[in-house]
XYZ file of C-alpha atoms in Angstrom:
181
model
C -48.097 58.471 -19.536
C -46.086 60.007 -22.416
C -47.050 62.675 -25.003
C -48.425 60.440 -27.643
C -50.669 58.481 -25.067
C -52.315 61.612 -23.921
C -52.712 62.727 -27.725
C -54.427 59.439 -28.388
C -56.851 59.363 -25.164
C -57.714 63.232 -26.035
C -58.734 61.919 -29.519
C -60.769 59.037 -28.388
C -62.337 61.052 -25.681
C -63.175 63.583 -28.358
C -64.525 61.298 -30.541
C -66.903 59.905 -27.767
C -67.967 63.111 -27.002
C -69.148 64.028 -30.785
C -70.730 60.796 -30.736
C -72.822 61.660 -27.574
C -73.836 65.012 -29.339
C -75.185 63.033 -32.418
C -77.342 60.975 -30.242
C -79.163 63.666 -28.304
C -82.346 65.411 -29.151
C -83.348 68.857 -29.927
C -86.615 70.332 -28.384
C -88.778 73.180 -29.595
C -91.587 74.435 -27.713
C -93.533 77.296 -27.180
C -93.515 78.936 -23.416
C -96.460 80.641 -21.415
C -95.495 83.886 -23.020
C -95.632 82.664 -26.544
C -92.080 82.773 -26.954
C -90.494 80.019 -29.373
C -87.546 77.986 -27.350
C -85.194 75.293 -28.384
C -83.188 73.087 -26.004
C -81.278 69.707 -25.920
C -83.096 69.521 -22.502
C -86.815 68.429 -22.130
C -89.244 71.649 -21.905
C -91.255 72.753 -18.726
C -94.482 70.962 -17.951
C -96.171 74.316 -19.163
C -95.031 74.376 -22.423
C -97.130 74.356 -25.517
C -96.643 72.716 -29.136
C -93.520 70.659 -28.108
C -91.758 69.063 -30.643
C -88.794 66.877 -30.362
C -86.217 66.284 -33.537
C -82.529 64.322 -33.479
C -79.872 66.323 -34.613
C -79.242 63.817 -37.304
C -82.532 64.808 -39.331
C -81.193 65.716 -42.418
C -84.978 66.100 -44.278
C -87.135 69.113 -43.472
C -90.752 67.837 -42.157
C -93.271 69.452 -44.278
C -94.396 71.567 -41.743
C -90.930 73.193 -42.212
C -90.944 73.341 -46.114
C -91.057 76.811 -47.603
C -94.321 78.446 -48.284
C -93.854 78.034 -52.047
C -93.092 74.265 -51.730
C -96.056 73.669 -49.191
C -98.539 75.653 -51.861
C -97.238 73.606 -54.974
C -97.633 70.296 -53.039
C -101.140 71.360 -52.069
C -102.261 72.783 -55.557
C -100.215 70.148 -57.440
C -99.582 66.858 -55.825
C -96.656 64.870 -57.835
C -96.968 61.229 -58.399
C -94.626 59.135 -60.042
C -95.796 55.595 -61.229
C -92.654 54.047 -62.155
C -90.753 50.327 -61.812
C -87.299 49.515 -62.198
C -86.752 50.418 -65.674
C -83.768 52.695 -66.714
C -86.095 55.659 -67.658
C -87.852 55.258 -64.062
C -84.360 55.378 -62.291
C -83.538 58.515 -63.916
C -87.132 60.135 -63.612
C -86.667 59.286 -59.902
C -83.407 60.585 -59.635
C -84.354 63.814 -61.384
C -87.219 64.351 -58.991
C -85.041 63.875 -56.129
C -81.875 65.856 -57.491
C -84.452 68.742 -57.941
C -86.056 68.236 -54.091
C -89.558 67.952 -55.395
C -91.623 65.997 -52.577
C -93.473 63.285 -54.562
C -95.283 59.885 -54.026
C -94.019 56.823 -55.788
C -96.203 54.063 -56.973
C -95.358 50.919 -58.588
C -98.122 49.492 -61.019
C -96.252 45.952 -61.319
C -96.511 45.569 -57.369
C -99.545 47.410 -56.511
C -102.965 46.588 -57.943
C -104.276 49.641 -57.062
C -101.231 51.595 -58.448
C -102.025 50.011 -61.578
C -105.779 51.081 -61.546
C -104.902 54.621 -60.888
C -102.224 54.643 -63.688
C -105.009 53.077 -65.809
C -107.320 55.767 -65.043
C -104.895 58.766 -65.125
C -103.035 57.899 -68.261
C -105.281 55.519 -70.051
C -102.512 53.138 -70.241
C -99.868 51.227 -68.316
C -96.914 53.111 -69.128
C -94.346 53.857 -66.856
C -92.820 56.330 -65.945
C -95.608 58.604 -66.179
C -95.885 61.584 -63.924
C -98.816 63.344 -62.605
C -98.628 66.955 -61.519
C -101.939 67.878 -60.091
C -104.496 66.719 -63.068
C -101.544 66.872 -65.625
C -100.237 63.609 -66.807
C -97.096 63.335 -68.508
C -96.296 59.813 -70.097
C -92.949 58.622 -70.596
C -89.548 60.498 -69.004
C -88.657 63.820 -71.346
C -86.226 65.560 -68.607
C -87.136 68.980 -70.182
C -90.804 68.495 -70.362
C -91.022 67.456 -66.811
C -88.767 70.307 -65.548
C -90.939 73.016 -67.208
C -94.051 71.442 -65.735
C -92.694 71.447 -62.545
C -91.801 74.911 -62.596
C -95.217 75.728 -64.344
C -96.782 73.948 -61.462
C -95.114 76.331 -59.005
C -92.358 73.953 -57.826
C -88.890 75.927 -57.389
C -86.020 74.723 -59.766
C -84.158 73.512 -56.539
C -84.808 72.947 -53.070
C -82.056 71.587 -50.936
C -84.385 70.536 -48.140
C -85.156 67.348 -49.125
C -82.359 64.523 -49.536
C -82.550 62.517 -52.624
C -84.123 59.077 -52.922
C -81.983 56.071 -53.426
C -82.602 54.892 -56.777
C -84.139 51.511 -57.119
C -81.853 48.765 -58.600
C -81.849 48.215 -62.104
C -82.583 44.883 -63.243
C -83.169 45.661 -66.861
C -82.136 48.627 -68.919
C -84.649 49.255 -71.770
C -83.716 52.341 -73.915
C -87.567 53.748 -74.210
C -90.388 54.089 -71.914
C -91.544 50.766 -70.774
C -95.170 49.402 -70.321
C -96.149 47.588 -67.207
C -97.665 44.581 -67.630
C -101.512 44.279 -68.223
C -103.466 42.938 -65.422
């Protein structure tokens, strides 16, 4: 075999090995002495609190969020009422870019979300953001940032990946009322 063929085989072998590493699992457990261990092999049978994760996980699970984020979520959960309007897409992107853990509800597609939005905001207006008991109707980025910061959320948290924005079918310039039910 000539030098070029050896180089090609080496590259292919390296790529194959890298692919296998990506597919492996990582195990975390507490041993009998209370020591936390990490390994790519399954833990012993007497291990406690065993957790299994893929190497490809990009979002930290809620049990690994920083304390400040956990406390903010507990005290002031964030809910975004939105559909596919342009301002809803901007609102979703802002929350995702900032790394805010939030629940999204679509009052057009979900009657329960529609009822919850009517109760919280008094109207079917999207986007609407609730942070704990606070309700902010319409998208005003600086107001949303201030409200989130005042509710204990950090200015940025890189542990949460942005959600993909919903496809836009229309491009209204202002907040759009959801259809009445």
